[in-house]
GROMACS .gro file of C-alpha atoms in nm:
model
  230
    1MET     CA    1   0.767   1.239  -1.544
    2LYS     CA    2   0.530   1.359  -1.328
    3ILE     CA    3   0.354   1.066  -1.148
    4LEU     CA    4   0.028   1.140  -0.853
    5ALA     CA    5   0.020   0.852  -0.608
    6LEU     CA    6  -0.256   0.743  -0.349
    7GLU     CA    7  -0.180   0.514  -0.051
    8THR     CA    8  -0.511   0.463   0.186
    9SER     CA    9  -0.424   0.117   0.292
   10THR     CA   10  -0.399   0.173   0.636
   11ASP     CA   11  -0.508   0.450   0.888
   12SER     CA   12  -0.238   0.718   0.771
   13GLY     CA   13  -0.346   0.771   0.449
   14SER     CA   14  -0.102   0.991   0.204
   15VAL     CA   15  -0.027   1.157  -0.107
   16ALA     CA   16   0.259   1.198  -0.337
   17LEU     CA   17   0.416   1.381  -0.612
   18LEU     CA   18   0.696   1.252  -0.821
   19ASP     CA   19   0.818   1.537  -1.073
   20GLY     CA   20   1.105   1.438  -1.227
   21SER     CA   21   1.337   1.353  -0.937
   22THR     CA   22   1.187   1.561  -0.690
   23LEU     CA   23   0.937   1.356  -0.437
   24THR     CA   24   0.675   1.541  -0.239
   25GLU     CA   25   0.470   1.397   0.018
   26ARG     CA   26   0.132   1.474   0.213
   27GLN     CA   27  -0.059   1.362   0.490
   28VAL     CA   28  -0.407   1.268   0.410
   29PRO     CA   29  -0.618   1.482   0.709
   30GLY     CA   30  -0.874   1.255   0.910
   31SER     CA   31  -0.981   0.896   0.842
   32PRO     CA   32  -0.841   0.796   0.458
   33GLY     CA   33  -1.132   0.611   0.475
   34HIS     CA   34  -1.371   0.904   0.384
   35SER     CA   35  -1.320   1.049   0.037
   36GLU     CA   36  -1.404   1.390   0.112
   37THR     CA   37  -1.056   1.402   0.255
   38LEU     CA   38  -0.835   1.235  -0.009
   39LEU     CA   39  -0.955   1.446  -0.310
   40PRO     CA   40  -0.869   1.783  -0.140
   41ALA     CA   41  -0.508   1.694  -0.055
   42VAL     CA   42  -0.463   1.536  -0.417
   43ILE     CA   43  -0.570   1.921  -0.523
   44SER     CA   44  -0.380   2.098  -0.233
   45LEU     CA   45  -0.032   1.872  -0.310
   46LEU     CA   46  -0.076   1.935  -0.683
   47HIS     CA   47  -0.147   2.332  -0.609
   48ASP     CA   48   0.181   2.339  -0.379
   49CYS     CA   49   0.374   2.174  -0.648
   50GLY     CA   50   0.244   2.407  -0.950
   51VAL     CA   51   0.154   2.121  -1.148
   52PRO     CA   52  -0.232   2.093  -1.299
   53LEU     CA   53  -0.399   1.779  -1.313
   54ALA     CA   54  -0.347   1.771  -1.690
   55GLY     CA   55   0.006   1.768  -1.658
   56LEU     CA   56   0.037   1.487  -1.511
   57ASP     CA   57   0.157   1.149  -1.691
   58ALA     CA   58   0.026   0.884  -1.483
   59ILE     CA   59  -0.142   0.808  -1.157
   60ALA     CA   60  -0.018   0.526  -0.912
   61PHE     CA   61  -0.213   0.369  -0.632
   62GLY     CA   62  -0.171   0.174  -0.355
   63ALA     CA   63  -0.356  -0.168  -0.483
   64GLY     CA   64  -0.324  -0.361  -0.178
   65PRO     CA   65  -0.370  -0.597   0.043
   66GLY     CA   66  -0.508  -0.326   0.319
   67ALA     CA   67  -0.778  -0.207   0.482
   68PHE     CA   68  -1.114  -0.269   0.228
   69THR     CA   69  -1.255   0.076   0.243
   70GLY     CA   70  -0.896   0.240   0.198
   71LEU     CA   71  -0.824   0.010  -0.102
   72ARG     CA   72  -1.147   0.066  -0.294
   73LEU     CA   73  -1.102   0.461  -0.227
   74ALA     CA   74  -0.765   0.486  -0.323
   75CYS     CA   75  -0.857   0.269  -0.635
   76GLY     CA   76  -1.160   0.433  -0.752
   77VAL     CA   77  -1.010   0.789  -0.698
   78ALA     CA   78  -0.740   0.683  -0.917
   79GLN     CA   79  -0.954   0.516  -1.162
   80GLY     CA   80  -1.160   0.842  -1.201
   81LEU     CA   81  -0.856   1.052  -1.203
   82ALA     CA   82  -0.696   0.851  -1.521
   83ILE     CA   83  -1.006   0.769  -1.702
   84GLY     CA   84  -1.129   1.158  -1.641
   85LEU     CA   85  -0.753   1.281  -1.792
   86GLY     CA   86  -0.640   1.015  -2.028
   87LYS     CA   87  -0.345   0.915  -1.825
   88PRO     CA   88  -0.224   0.570  -1.771
   89LEU     CA   89  -0.261   0.405  -1.405
   90ILE     CA   90  -0.011   0.244  -1.213
   91PRO     CA   91  -0.110  -0.015  -0.920
   92VAL     CA   92   0.146  -0.082  -0.692
   93GLY     CA   93   0.146  -0.331  -0.397
   94THR     CA   94   0.115  -0.199  -0.070
   95LEU     CA   95   0.373  -0.462   0.083
   96GLU     CA   96   0.622  -0.405  -0.135
   97ALA     CA   97   0.566  -0.022  -0.104
   98LEU     CA   98   0.598  -0.113   0.252
   99ALA     CA   99   0.914  -0.349   0.221
  100SER     CA  100   1.098  -0.073   0.015
  101GLN     CA  101   1.114   0.160   0.315
  102CYS     CA  102   1.334  -0.102   0.491
  103PRO     CA  103   1.714  -0.076   0.436
  104ASP     CA  104   1.765  -0.412   0.525
  105GLU     CA  105   1.845  -0.709   0.252
  106ALA     CA  106   1.585  -0.958   0.394
  107ILE     CA  107   1.238  -0.805   0.473
  108PHE     CA  108   0.923  -0.985   0.625
  109ALA     CA  109   0.675  -0.670   0.539
  110ALA     CA  110   0.397  -0.730   0.796
  111VAL     CA  111   0.105  -0.513   0.868
  112ASP     CA  112  -0.228  -0.545   1.088
  113ALA     CA  113  -0.502  -0.704   0.866
  114ARG     CA  114  -0.807  -0.622   1.183
  115MET     CA  115  -1.020  -0.899   1.271
  116SER     CA  116  -0.697  -1.058   1.432
  117GLU     CA  117  -0.511  -1.135   1.117
  118VAL     CA  118  -0.183  -1.031   0.946
  119TYR     CA  119  -0.113  -0.939   0.620
  120PHE     CA  120   0.239  -1.026   0.471
  121ALA     CA  121   0.504  -1.094   0.246
  122ALA     CA  122   0.860  -1.132   0.181
  123TYR     CA  123   1.153  -0.930  -0.021
  124ARG     CA  124   1.477  -0.925  -0.099
  125ARG     CA  125   1.665  -0.654  -0.209
  126VAL     CA  126   1.879  -0.650  -0.517
  127GLN     CA  127   2.051  -0.407  -0.713
  128ASP     CA  128   1.765  -0.257  -0.933
  129GLY     CA  129   1.495  -0.304  -0.652
  130LEU     CA  130   1.343  -0.551  -0.471
  131VAL     CA  131   1.235  -0.953  -0.599
  132GLU     CA  132   0.951  -1.092  -0.436
  133VAL     CA  133   1.043  -1.411  -0.213
  134LEU     CA  134   0.690  -1.492  -0.033
  135PRO     CA  135   0.348  -1.319  -0.213
  136PRO     CA  136   0.100  -1.142  -0.020
  137ALA     CA  137  -0.101  -1.391   0.217
  138CYS     CA  138  -0.303  -1.338   0.514
  139ALA     CA  139  -0.334  -1.503   0.803
  140VAL     CA  140  -0.367  -1.541   1.201
  141PRO     CA  141  -0.046  -1.393   1.366
  142GLY     CA  142   0.026  -1.731   1.528
  143HIS     CA  143  -0.026  -1.880   1.175
  144VAL     CA  144   0.261  -1.617   0.997
  145ILE     CA  145   0.540  -1.782   0.826
  146LEU     CA  146   0.872  -1.675   0.714
  147PRO     CA  147   1.039  -1.823   0.376
  148PRO     CA  148   1.190  -2.155   0.429
  149SER     CA  149   1.529  -2.024   0.473
  150GLY     CA  150   1.743  -1.687   0.575
  151MET     CA  151   1.768  -1.455   0.833
  152TRP     CA  152   1.451  -1.182   0.805
  153PHE     CA  153   1.380  -0.830   0.932
  154GLY     CA  154   0.974  -0.799   1.058
  155PHE     CA  155   0.855  -0.423   0.904
  156GLY     CA  156   0.538  -0.297   0.979
  157THR     CA  157   0.229  -0.244   1.231
  158ALA     CA  158   0.165  -0.612   1.246
  159PHE     CA  159   0.471  -0.625   1.474
  160ARG     CA  160   0.352  -0.376   1.707
  161ALA     CA  161  -0.002  -0.513   1.716
  162TYR     CA  162   0.078  -0.881   1.763
  163GLN     CA  163   0.468  -0.850   1.872
  164GLU     CA  164   0.449  -1.160   2.123
  165VAL     CA  165   0.311  -1.400   1.913
  166LEU     CA  166   0.465  -1.283   1.569
  167VAL     CA  167   0.831  -1.269   1.791
  168SER     CA  168   0.761  -1.646   1.941
  169GLY     CA  169   0.612  -1.787   1.623
  170LEU     CA  170   0.861  -1.711   1.362
  171GLY     CA  171   1.155  -1.812   1.575
  172PRO     CA  172   1.551  -1.685   1.568
  173ARG     CA  173   1.526  -1.622   1.181
  174LEU     CA  174   1.356  -1.324   1.290
  175GLY     CA  175   1.632  -1.118   1.292
  176GLY     CA  176   1.485  -0.768   1.466
  177PHE     CA  177   1.166  -0.581   1.404
  178ASP     CA  178   1.025  -0.264   1.353
  179GLY     CA  179   0.654  -0.201   1.417
  180THR     CA  180   0.576   0.164   1.346
  181PRO     CA  181   0.602   0.194   0.943
  182VAL     CA  182   0.285   0.214   0.716
  183PRO     CA  183   0.298   0.221   0.349
  184ARG     CA  184   0.339   0.535   0.207
  185ALA     CA  185   0.240   0.683  -0.108
  186SER     CA  186   0.580   0.861  -0.178
  187SER     CA  187   0.715   0.488  -0.194
  188ILE     CA  188   0.434   0.395  -0.410
  189ALA     CA  189   0.546   0.679  -0.626
  190SER     CA  190   0.901   0.592  -0.657
  191LEU     CA  191   0.837   0.228  -0.743
  192ALA     CA  192   0.554   0.337  -0.994
  193ALA     CA  193   0.847   0.511  -1.211
  194PRO     CA  194   1.026   0.266  -1.373
  195ARG     CA  195   0.688   0.069  -1.412
  196PHE     CA  196   0.592   0.390  -1.641
  197VAL     CA  197   0.903   0.370  -1.808
  198ARG     CA  198   0.908   0.036  -1.914
  199GLY     CA  199   0.550   0.070  -2.059
  200GLU     CA  200   0.401  -0.127  -1.740
  201THR     CA  201   0.107   0.041  -1.701
  202LEU     CA  202  -0.255  -0.066  -1.707
  203ASP     CA  203  -0.594   0.030  -1.892
  204PRO     CA  204  -0.797   0.235  -1.576
  205ALA     CA  205  -1.100   0.025  -1.683
  206LEU     CA  206  -0.943  -0.247  -1.573
  207ALA     CA  207  -0.818  -0.124  -1.236
  208ALA     CA  208  -0.932  -0.343  -0.916
  209PRO     CA  209  -0.756  -0.365  -0.563
  210LEU     CA  210  -0.571  -0.672  -0.446
  211TYR     CA  211  -0.774  -0.822  -0.190
  212VAL     CA  212  -0.602  -1.096  -0.008
  213ARG     CA  213  -0.896  -1.211   0.254
  214ASP     CA  214  -1.132  -1.476   0.081
  215LYS     CA  215  -1.444  -1.259   0.156
  216VAL     CA  216  -1.299  -0.913   0.116
  217ALA     CA  217  -1.643  -0.731   0.230
  218MET     CA  218  -1.970  -0.789   0.384
  219THR     CA  219  -2.271  -0.644   0.240
  220THR     CA  220  -2.459  -0.341   0.388
  221VAL     CA  221  -2.774  -0.586   0.535
  222GLU     CA  222  -2.484  -0.821   0.671
  223ARG     CA  223  -2.317  -0.537   0.833
  224LEU     CA  224  -2.655  -0.431   0.951
  225ALA     CA  225  -2.764  -0.766   1.045
  226ARG     CA  226  -2.435  -0.824   1.281
  227GLY     CA  227  -2.548  -0.430   1.440
  228GLY     CA  228  -2.250  -0.290   1.245
  229LYS     CA  229  -2.285   0.080   1.006
  230ALA     CA  230  -2.426   0.049   0.641
   0.00000   0.00000   0.00000
């Protein structure tokens, strides 16, 4: 089984290849929001691993939530490759991927959503993976909530960006936190593998990022009106 995974939901983009039991990961150089860096990283990874594009069994991508430009990029590149190669697509939630990187049993995954907001979700580790306890949501740091019971470990960049507000607001049931981890393509690939075996794949034509905010992107006209770039 050979699964290519793309993850560009944060500033730290990465690509990974799961080839049987061997998992190889590469960082995407520069900003993952630029398509000219992602595809060369994919080609370089496959070349180094001796796997041709046609030899892939499936393509997985970090579906979100996350940076809008990065989500669209990963989805678009994965979709294009899957359609061109006739391979199935496997979307994986970025907060689930992040939580899978934490060894704790009760994980509160939270990443900096920019615009003074946080993407967050909660998961419990079980024998065969993770169970979602709180679905992905978006809120200002002061309105972020834990599940109604239990102790939780905070995991993700939101705890670096908004440490004081989150620690104070979440209270004593936050047993600790690590504000450095970001979702990784290797985690996307690892979560995608059992889904591929179970046949839980997606028609590439139906691929779409998971947006949590009500308004996911401004139009070019709106951006220009606000002094931004087109």
